Structure formats: structure tokens, C-alpha cells
Short mmCIF file of C-alpha atoms and ligand atoms in Angstrom, two decimals:
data_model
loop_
_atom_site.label_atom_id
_atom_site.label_comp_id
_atom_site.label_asym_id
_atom_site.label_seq_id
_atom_site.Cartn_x
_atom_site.Cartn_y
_atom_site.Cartn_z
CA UNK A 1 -22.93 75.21 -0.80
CA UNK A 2 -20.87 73.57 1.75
CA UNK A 3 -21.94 72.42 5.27
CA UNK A 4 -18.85 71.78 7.80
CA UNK A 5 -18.98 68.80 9.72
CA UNK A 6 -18.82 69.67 13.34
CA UNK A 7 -16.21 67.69 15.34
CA UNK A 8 -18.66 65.85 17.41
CA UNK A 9 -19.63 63.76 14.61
CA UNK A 10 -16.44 62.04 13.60
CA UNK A 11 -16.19 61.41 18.02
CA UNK A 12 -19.04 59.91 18.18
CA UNK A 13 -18.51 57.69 14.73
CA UNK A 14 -14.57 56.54 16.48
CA UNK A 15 -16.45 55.74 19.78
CA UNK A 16 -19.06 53.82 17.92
CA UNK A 17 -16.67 51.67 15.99
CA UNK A 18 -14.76 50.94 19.18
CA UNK A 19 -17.54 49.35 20.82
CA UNK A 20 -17.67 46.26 18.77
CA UNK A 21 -17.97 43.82 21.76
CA UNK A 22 -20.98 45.94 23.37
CA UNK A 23 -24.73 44.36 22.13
CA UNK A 24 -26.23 47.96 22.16
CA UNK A 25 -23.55 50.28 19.97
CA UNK A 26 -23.81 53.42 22.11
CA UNK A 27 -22.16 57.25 21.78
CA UNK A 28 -21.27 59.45 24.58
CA UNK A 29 -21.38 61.85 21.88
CA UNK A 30 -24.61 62.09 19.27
CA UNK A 31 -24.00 62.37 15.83
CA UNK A 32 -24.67 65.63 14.52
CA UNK A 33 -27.25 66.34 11.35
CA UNK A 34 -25.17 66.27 8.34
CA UNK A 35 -27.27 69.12 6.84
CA UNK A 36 -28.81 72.63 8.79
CA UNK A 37 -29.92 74.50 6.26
CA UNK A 38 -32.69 72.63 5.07
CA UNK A 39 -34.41 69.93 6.43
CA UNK A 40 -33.86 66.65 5.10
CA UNK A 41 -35.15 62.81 5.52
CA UNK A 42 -35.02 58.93 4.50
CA UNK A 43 -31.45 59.48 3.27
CA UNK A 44 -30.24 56.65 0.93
CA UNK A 45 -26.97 56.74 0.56
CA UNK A 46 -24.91 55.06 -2.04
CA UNK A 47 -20.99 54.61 -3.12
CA UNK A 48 -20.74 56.08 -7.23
CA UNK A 49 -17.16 56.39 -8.35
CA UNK A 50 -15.29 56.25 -5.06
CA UNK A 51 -17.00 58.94 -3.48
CA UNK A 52 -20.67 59.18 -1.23
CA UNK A 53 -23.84 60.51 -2.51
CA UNK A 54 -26.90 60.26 -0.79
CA UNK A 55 -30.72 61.26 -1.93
CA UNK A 56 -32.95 62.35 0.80
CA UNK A 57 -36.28 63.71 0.86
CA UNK A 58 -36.51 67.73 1.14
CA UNK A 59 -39.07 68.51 4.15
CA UNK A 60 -40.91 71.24 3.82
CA UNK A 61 -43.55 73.53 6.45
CA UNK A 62 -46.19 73.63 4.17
CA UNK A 63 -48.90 74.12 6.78
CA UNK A 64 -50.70 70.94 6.25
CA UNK A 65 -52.22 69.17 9.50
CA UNK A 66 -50.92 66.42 10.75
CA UNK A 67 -53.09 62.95 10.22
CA UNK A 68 -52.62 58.99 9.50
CA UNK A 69 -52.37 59.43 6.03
CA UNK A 70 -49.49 61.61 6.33
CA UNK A 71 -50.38 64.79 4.65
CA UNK A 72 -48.31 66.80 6.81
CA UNK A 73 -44.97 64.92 4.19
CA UNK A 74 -45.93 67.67 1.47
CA UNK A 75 -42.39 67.97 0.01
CA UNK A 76 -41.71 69.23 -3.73
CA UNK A 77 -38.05 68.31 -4.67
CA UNK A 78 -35.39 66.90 -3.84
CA UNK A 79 -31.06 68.16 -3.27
CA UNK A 80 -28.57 66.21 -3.68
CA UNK A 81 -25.80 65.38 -1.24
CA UNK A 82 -22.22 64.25 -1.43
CA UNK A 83 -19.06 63.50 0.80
CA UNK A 84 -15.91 62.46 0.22
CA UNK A 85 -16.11 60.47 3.46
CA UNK A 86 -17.48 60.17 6.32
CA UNK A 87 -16.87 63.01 8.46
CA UNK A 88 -15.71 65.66 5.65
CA UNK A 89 -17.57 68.41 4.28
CA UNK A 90 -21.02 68.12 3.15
CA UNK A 91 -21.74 69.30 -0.28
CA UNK A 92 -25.38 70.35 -1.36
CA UNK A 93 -25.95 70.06 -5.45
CA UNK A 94 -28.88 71.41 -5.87
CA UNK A 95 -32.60 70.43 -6.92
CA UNK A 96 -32.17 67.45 -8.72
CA UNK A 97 -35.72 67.25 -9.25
CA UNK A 98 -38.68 69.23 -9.16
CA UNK A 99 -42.51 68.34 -8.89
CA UNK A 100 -43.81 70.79 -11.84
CA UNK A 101 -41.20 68.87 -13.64
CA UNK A 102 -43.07 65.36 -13.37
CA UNK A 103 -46.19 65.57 -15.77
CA UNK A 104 -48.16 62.94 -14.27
CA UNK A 105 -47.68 64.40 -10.81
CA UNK A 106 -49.58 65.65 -8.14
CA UNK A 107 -47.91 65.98 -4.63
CA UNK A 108 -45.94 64.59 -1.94
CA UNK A 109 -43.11 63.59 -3.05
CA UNK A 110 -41.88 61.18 -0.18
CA UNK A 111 -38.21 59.09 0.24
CA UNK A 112 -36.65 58.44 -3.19
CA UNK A 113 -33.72 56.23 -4.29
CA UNK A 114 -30.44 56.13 -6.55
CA UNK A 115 -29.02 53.27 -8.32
CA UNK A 116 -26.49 53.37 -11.99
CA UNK A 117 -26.27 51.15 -14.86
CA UNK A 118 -24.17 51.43 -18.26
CA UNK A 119 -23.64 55.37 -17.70
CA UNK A 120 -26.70 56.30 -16.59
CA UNK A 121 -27.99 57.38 -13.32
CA UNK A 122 -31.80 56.69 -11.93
CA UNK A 123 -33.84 58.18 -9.13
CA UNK A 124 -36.54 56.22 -8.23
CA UNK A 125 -39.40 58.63 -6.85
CA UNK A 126 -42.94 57.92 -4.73
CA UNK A 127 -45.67 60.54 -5.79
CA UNK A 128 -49.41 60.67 -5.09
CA UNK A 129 -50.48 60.97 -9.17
CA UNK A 130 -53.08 63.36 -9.94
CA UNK A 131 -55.92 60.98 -8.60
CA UNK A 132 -53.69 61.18 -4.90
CA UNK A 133 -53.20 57.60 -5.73
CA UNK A 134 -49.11 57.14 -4.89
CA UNK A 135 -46.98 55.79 -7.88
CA UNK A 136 -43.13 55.20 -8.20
CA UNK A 137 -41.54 57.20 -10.63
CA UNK A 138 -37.71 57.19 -12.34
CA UNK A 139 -35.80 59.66 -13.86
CA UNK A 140 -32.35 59.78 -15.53
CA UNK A 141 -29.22 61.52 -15.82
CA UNK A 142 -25.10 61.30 -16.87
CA UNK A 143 -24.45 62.72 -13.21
CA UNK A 144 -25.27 60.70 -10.23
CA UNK A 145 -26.08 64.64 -8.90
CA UNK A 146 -28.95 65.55 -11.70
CA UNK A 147 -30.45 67.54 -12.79
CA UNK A 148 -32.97 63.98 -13.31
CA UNK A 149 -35.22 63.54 -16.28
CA UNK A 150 -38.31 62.10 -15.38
CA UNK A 151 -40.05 59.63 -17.36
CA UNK A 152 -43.63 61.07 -18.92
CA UNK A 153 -45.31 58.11 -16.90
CA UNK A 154 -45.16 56.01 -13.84
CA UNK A 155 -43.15 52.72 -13.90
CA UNK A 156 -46.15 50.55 -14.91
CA UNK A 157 -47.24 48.15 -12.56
CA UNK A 158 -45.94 50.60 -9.50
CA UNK A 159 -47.50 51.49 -6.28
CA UNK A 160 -46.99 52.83 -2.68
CA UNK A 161 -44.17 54.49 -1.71
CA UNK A 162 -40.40 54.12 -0.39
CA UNK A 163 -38.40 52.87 -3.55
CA UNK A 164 -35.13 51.16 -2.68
CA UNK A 165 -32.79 49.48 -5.26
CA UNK A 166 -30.65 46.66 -4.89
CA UNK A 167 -27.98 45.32 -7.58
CA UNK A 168 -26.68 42.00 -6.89
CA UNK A 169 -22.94 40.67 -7.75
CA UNK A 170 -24.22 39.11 -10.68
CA UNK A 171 -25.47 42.67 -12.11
CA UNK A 172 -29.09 42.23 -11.62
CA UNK A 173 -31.24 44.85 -10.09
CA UNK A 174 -34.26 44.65 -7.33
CA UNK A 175 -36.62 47.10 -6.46
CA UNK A 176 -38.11 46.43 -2.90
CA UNK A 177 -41.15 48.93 -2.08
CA UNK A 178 -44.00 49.32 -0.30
CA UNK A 179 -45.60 51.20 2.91
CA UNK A 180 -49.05 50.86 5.25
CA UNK A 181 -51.37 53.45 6.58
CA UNK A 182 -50.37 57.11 4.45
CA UNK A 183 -47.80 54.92 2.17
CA UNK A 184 -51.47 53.08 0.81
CA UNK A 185 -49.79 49.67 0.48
CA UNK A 186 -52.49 48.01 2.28
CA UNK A 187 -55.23 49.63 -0.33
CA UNK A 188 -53.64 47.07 -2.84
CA UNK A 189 -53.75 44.29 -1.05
CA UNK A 190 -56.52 42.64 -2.93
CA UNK A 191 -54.74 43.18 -6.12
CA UNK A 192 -57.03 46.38 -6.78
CA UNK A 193 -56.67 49.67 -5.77
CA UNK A 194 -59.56 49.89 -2.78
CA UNK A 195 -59.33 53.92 -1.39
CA UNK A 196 -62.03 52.77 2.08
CA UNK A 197 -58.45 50.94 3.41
CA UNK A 198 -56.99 54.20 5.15
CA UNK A 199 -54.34 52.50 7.51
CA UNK A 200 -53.97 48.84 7.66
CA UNK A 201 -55.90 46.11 7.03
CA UNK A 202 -57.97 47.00 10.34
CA UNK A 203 -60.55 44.63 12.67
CA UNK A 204 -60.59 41.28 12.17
CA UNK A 205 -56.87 40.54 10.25
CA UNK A 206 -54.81 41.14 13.37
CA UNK A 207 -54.02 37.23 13.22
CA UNK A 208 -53.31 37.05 9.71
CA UNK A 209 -49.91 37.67 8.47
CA UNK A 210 -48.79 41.57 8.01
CA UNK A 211 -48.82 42.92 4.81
CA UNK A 212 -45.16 43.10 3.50
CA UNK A 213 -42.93 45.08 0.82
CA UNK A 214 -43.12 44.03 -2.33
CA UNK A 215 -39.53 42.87 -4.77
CA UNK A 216 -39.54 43.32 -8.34
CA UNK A 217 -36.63 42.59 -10.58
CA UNK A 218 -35.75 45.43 -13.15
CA UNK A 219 -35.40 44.99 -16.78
CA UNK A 220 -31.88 45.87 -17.99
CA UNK A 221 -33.29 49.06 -18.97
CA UNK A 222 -34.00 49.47 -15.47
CA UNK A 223 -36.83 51.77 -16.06
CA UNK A 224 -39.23 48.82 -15.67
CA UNK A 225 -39.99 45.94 -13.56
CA UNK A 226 -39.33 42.52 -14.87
CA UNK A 227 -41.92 40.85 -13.19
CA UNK A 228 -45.09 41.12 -11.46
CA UNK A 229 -44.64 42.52 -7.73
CA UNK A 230 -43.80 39.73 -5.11
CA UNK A 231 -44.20 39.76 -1.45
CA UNK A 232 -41.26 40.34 0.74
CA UNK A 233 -41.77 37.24 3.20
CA UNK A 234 -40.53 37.80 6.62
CA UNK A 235 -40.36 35.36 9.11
CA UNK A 236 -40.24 34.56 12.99
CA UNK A 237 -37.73 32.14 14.45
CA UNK A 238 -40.20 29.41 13.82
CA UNK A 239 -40.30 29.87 10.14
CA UNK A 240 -43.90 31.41 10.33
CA UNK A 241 -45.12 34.40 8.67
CA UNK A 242 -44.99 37.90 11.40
CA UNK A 243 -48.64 38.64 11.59
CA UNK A 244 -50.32 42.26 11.60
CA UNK A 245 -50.40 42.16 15.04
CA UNK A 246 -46.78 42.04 15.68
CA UNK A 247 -46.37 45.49 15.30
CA UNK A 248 -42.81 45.32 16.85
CA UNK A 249 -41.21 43.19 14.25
CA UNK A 250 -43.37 43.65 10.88
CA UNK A 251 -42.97 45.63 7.79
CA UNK A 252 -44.45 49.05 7.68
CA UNK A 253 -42.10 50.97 5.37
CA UNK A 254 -38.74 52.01 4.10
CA UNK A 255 -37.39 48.87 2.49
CA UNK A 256 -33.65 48.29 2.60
CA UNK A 257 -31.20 45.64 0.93
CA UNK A 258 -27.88 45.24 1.92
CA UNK A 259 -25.72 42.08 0.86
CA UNK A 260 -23.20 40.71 3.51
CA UNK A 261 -21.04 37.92 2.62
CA UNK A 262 -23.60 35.53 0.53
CA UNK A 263 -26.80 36.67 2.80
CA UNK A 264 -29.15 39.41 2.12
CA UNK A 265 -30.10 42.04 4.71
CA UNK A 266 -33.79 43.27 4.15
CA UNK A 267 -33.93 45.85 6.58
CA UNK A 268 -37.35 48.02 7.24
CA UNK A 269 -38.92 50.65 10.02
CA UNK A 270 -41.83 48.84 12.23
CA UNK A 271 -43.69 52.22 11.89
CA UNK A 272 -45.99 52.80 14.46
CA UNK A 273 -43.54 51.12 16.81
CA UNK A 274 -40.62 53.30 15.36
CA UNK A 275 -37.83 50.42 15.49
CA UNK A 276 -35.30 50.19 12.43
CA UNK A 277 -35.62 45.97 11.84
CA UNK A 278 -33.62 43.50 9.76
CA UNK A 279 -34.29 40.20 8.63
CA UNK A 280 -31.61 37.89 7.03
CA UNK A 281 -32.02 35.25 4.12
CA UNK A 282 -30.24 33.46 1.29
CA UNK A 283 -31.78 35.22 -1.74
CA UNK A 284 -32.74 38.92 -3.19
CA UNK A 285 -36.51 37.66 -3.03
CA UNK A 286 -36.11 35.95 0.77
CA UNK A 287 -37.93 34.34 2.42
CA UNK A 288 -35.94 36.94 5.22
CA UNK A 289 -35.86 35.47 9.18
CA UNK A 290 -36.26 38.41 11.71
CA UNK A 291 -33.28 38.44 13.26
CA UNK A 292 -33.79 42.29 15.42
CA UNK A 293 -33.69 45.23 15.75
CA UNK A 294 -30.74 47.88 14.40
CA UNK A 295 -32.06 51.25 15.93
CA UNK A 296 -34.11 51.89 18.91
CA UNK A 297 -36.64 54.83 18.08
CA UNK A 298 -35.13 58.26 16.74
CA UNK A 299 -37.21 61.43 17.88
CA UNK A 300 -40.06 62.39 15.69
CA UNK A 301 -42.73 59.40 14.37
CA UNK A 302 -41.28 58.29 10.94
CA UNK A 303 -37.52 56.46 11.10
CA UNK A 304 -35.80 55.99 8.11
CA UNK A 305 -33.03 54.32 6.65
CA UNK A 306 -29.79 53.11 4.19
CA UNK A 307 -27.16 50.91 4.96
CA UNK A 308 -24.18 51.29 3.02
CA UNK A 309 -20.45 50.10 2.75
CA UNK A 310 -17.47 52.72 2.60
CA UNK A 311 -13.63 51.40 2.47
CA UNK A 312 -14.27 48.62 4.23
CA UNK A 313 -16.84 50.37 7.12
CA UNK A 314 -20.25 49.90 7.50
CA UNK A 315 -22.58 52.75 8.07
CA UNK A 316 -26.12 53.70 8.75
CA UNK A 317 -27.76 56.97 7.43
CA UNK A 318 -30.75 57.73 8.92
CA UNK A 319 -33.04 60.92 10.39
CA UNK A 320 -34.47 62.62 13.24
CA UNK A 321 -35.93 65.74 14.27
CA UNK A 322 -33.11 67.18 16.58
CA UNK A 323 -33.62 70.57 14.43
CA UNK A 324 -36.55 71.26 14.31
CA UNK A 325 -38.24 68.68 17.00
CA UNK A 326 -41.28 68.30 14.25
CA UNK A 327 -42.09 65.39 12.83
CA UNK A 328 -42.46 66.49 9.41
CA UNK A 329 -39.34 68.81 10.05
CA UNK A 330 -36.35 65.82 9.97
CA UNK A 331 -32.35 65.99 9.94
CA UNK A 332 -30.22 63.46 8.17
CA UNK A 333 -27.88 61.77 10.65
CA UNK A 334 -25.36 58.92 9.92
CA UNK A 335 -23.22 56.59 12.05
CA UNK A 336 -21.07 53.71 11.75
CA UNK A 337 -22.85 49.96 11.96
CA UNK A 338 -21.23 46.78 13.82
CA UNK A 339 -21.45 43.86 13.52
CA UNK A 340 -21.14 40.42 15.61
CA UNK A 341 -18.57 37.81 14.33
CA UNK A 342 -21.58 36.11 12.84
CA UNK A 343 -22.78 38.71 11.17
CA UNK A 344 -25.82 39.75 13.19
CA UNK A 345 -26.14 43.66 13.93
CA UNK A 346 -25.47 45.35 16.92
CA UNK A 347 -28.61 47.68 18.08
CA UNK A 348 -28.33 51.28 18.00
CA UNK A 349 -29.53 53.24 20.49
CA UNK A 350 -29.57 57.17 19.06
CA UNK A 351 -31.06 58.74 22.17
O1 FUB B 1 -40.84 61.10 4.08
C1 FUB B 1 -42.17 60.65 3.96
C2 FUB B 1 -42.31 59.28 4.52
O2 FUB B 1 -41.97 59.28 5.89
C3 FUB B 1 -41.41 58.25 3.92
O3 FUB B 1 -41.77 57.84 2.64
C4 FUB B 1 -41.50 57.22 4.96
O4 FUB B 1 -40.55 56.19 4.87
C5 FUB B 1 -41.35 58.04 6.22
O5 FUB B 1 -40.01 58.29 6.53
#
């Protein structure tokens, strides 16, 4: 099926790119959601073959209540999208992968990723396992649209949630992962799984620093990690580690890497305080500076994001819940990115 841009969008992308100079890149007119008839979230978007696809989570109302944990993000497959640029037509492919399809499944299946290697495709997927214990999962295909095979078991060593892969100029591949409170990272942080920890680390740690996403390089199959799970270090303009109770400026969830010139862009959402943050350093593994903040808060809780590079433009795909105003109920959105002469990214305000 084929959604029609409206012509608001492509306004409100020219206006955007015109405002280079500004330090807050503002519209006059919003972005419209790239997809209406279904709802869609945590859209990663990548450039296969010339042409944009991007893999989204596939909200659902399945009646759940709403709590910490997240319960209420009870989704069951995932579509497909592709454009031939930003601004055309909008073209839905389909369920590239089902739940009953995973055997080691349970449910919620939260904001996947895409990445391609010697002809084959992978979508890297979080799902609670059948103990509601959340795993990352992978799945191949010859099409970067699916239909995805999933492997029979989790990749080993996998845990939490929000997948997002990264392959460097030199061909090596780096999964970045990891989310508190629903996303369980902080039930790990011991080194074993501990199912008391419901949101963060709680009383008594606010001083210490945050928990963090975790990198892992990929074997070449890239159905594996290479290496044991480090820590993402992030730090403040002092070279010290953000603690847990800077909840403005540390890691909650929804990892992403972006390369730009020979730095590396580890962007994230703040979570409870709903920014979109990056943090800039000279390697895949960090240690990242905090450097800001690239999108003020979206409506609806969760924000969600990919940062991706399109003949020459920057862009930012991202969600909100202009359709449905539900949190669980979220519209994939995406604009263009600028960027200061050194680099440094101009904040986004979407309301
Ligand atoms: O879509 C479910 C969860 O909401 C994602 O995994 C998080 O990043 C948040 O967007």
C-alpha cells in the first residue's frame, strides 16, 4: 500500500534546512506522520541500495494498562517501510515478522533494528522470552523488506531492549543496547538477572553514576556478539561519569550511532525527562562527552530515534502521538538535522 506524503511535510523539511544559523531548528510548519494507517514507533531508518528503508515498531491497542514497566508496548510484528526520498511516497511491505514466528518468544516486541552484510539482511529484535525476561533477537533475509527468519534462540549473551547497529568504515559492526525501568537494563546490573529491580537502581544510588547502554562488537557472522557487553561511558564536561540523578542528560534508552567526520555520535532518549541527547567521542566504544540535547520532548512519554544520512542531508526519524494522542498509540515523523560548523547539533524543537 502506498501512503501520500502531504505537502506540509516537504515545507516544513525546506524551512528546517534553511535555518542553519538558528541554535533551536524550528518549523512554522510540523512535519506530518509518514504513516496513518497504522500506528508506528522508534523508526530506524537506514540507506540499502540507494533507496530508504526504515523498521519501526507496530503499536497496537491491546487493552493492557498503562504502568512503569511498560506493559501497555504489547506489539506483535513489525511492517516494513520504504521511500525513495524524503518527501515521496511512503511504501508499506508488509509483516516482516511475526511473534508466533519466534519460538522462544513470548510478548512485546518493542523497537527493532536493520543492518546488511555479504547479501544478507538482519533485524535485530527486543522480546520478553517466555520467562518475561527481555532478550534481543535476529533474523535474516535476501530483501532488506523480509519476510525475516528468526534465529531458533536469542543472541547469547543478550539482554534489555532497543537494538541499534552500527558498521564502521573499516566494515566492523557494533551493537549498542540497553534500557531502564520496563526495558529491565538495570535488573542486570550486577551481572545477574535480579527481577526485585523494577525501575532503576532506586534509594540510595542517586550519586553513583547512571546505568548506561551497553556496545558489543558482532562476529562477522553478525548473528553474535564478539565480546562480552561493555558499558557505554558518557561523560559531563568535566570528564566525569553522568550520575543517576542527572536525569536530564543520562542514558535511559534507544541507543543511536551515527559517525560524522572521524567522531562518533552516541545519541539516546533521557526517558523520564523525554529529551533526545547526544554525546560525541573518538571511538565506536567512547568514552562519549555530553555535548546536548537534539529534540526537546515530542507528545506522548517514550521519544525515539535514528539518525541517518541521505545524498548528502542529514535527517532525524523519530515519533509522536499526534494520531492518536496515546502514548502507546505513536506516529513516525522525520525531519532534516543541522548542524553547527563544528559539528555540534542544532536542537529541535517539534512542538
Ligand atoms: O516501543 C517500546 C519502547 O518504547 C521502546 O523500546 C522504547 O525505546 C520506547 O520508545
Amino acid at each position: 500500500m502506498i501512503i501520500q506524503l502531504k505537502k506540509p511535510l516537504l515545507t516544513a523539511l525546506v524551512l528546517a534546512g534553511a535555518m542553519q544559523g538558528a541554535s533551536v531548528a524550528q518549523t512554522a510548519v510540523k512535519p506530518k506522520p509518514l504513516v496513518t494507517d497504522l500506528f508506528t514507533a522508534d523508526p530506524s531508518a537506514h540507506v540499502f541500495n540507494g533507496r530508504i528503508y526504515i523498521y519501526p515498531s507496530h503499536d497496537i491497542e491491546a487493552n493492557v494498562p498503562q504502568d512503569d514497566e511498560g506493559g501497555h508496548f504489547n506489539m506483535r510484528d513489525y511492517h516494513v517501510y520504504s521511500m525513495d526520498k524524503v518527501g515521496g511516497p511512503v511504501i508499506d511491505h508488509g509483516v516482516a515478522l511475526d511473534l508466533k514466528d519466534i519460538p522462544w518468544a513470548g510478548r512485546q516486541l518493542w523497537a527493532p533494528d536493520a543492518a546488511y552484510r555479504n547479501g544478507t539482511y538482519f533485524l535485530y529484535f527486543p522480546v520478553k522470552d517466555k520467562d518475561d525476561v527481555f532478550r534481543i533477537g535476529v533474523a535474516t533475509s535476501k530483501s532488506p523488506t523480509g519476510p525475516f527468519k528468526p534465529q531458533p534462540k536469542p543472541i547469547p549473551g543478550s539482554y534489555s531492549i532497543d537494538p541499534a547497529v552500527f558498521t564502521d568504515q573499516d566494515g566492523h559492526s557494533y551493537m549498542y543496547f540497553g534500557g531502564i525501568w520496563g526495558g529491565q537494563l538495570q535488573r542486570w546490573h550486577t551481572g545477574k538477572y535480579d527481577a526485585g529491580l523494577k525501575t532503576d537502581l532506586g534509594k540510595g544510588h542517586e550519586n553513583e553514576p547512571a546505568l548506561t547502554a551497553k556496545v558489543a562488537r558482532m562476529k562477522d557472522d553478525m548473528l553474535t556478539f564478539d565480546e562480552t557487553p561493555k558499558n557505554v561511558e558518557i561523560l559531563d564536561e568535566n570528564g566525569k561519569p553522568l550520575l543517576a540523578k542527572d536525569n536530564d542528560r543520562r542514558f535511559f534508552e534507544g541507543a543511536w550511532m551515527h559517525r560524522f567526520g572521524d567522531k562518533y555520535y552516541f545519541s539516546y532518549s533521557t526517558g523520564d525527562t523525554h529529551f533526545l541527547a547526544y554525546a560525541v567521542g573518538s571511538s565506536p566504544y567512547g568514552p562519549f562527552t555530553y555535548k546536548g540535547i537534539i529534540m526537546k520532548p515530542v507528545s506522548g512519554w517514550t521519544t525515539h530515534h535514528s539518525i541517518v544520512e541521505f545524498q548528502g542531508k542529514w535527517y532525524i526519524f523519530y515519533h509522536d502521538v499526534e494520531l492518536s494522542g496515546k502514548t502507546h498509540l505513536r506516529n513516525i515523523k522525520v525531519r532534516m538535522l543541522t548542524r553547527g560548523k563544528d559539528g555540534s547539533i542544532q536542537t529541535i524543537d517539534p512542538q
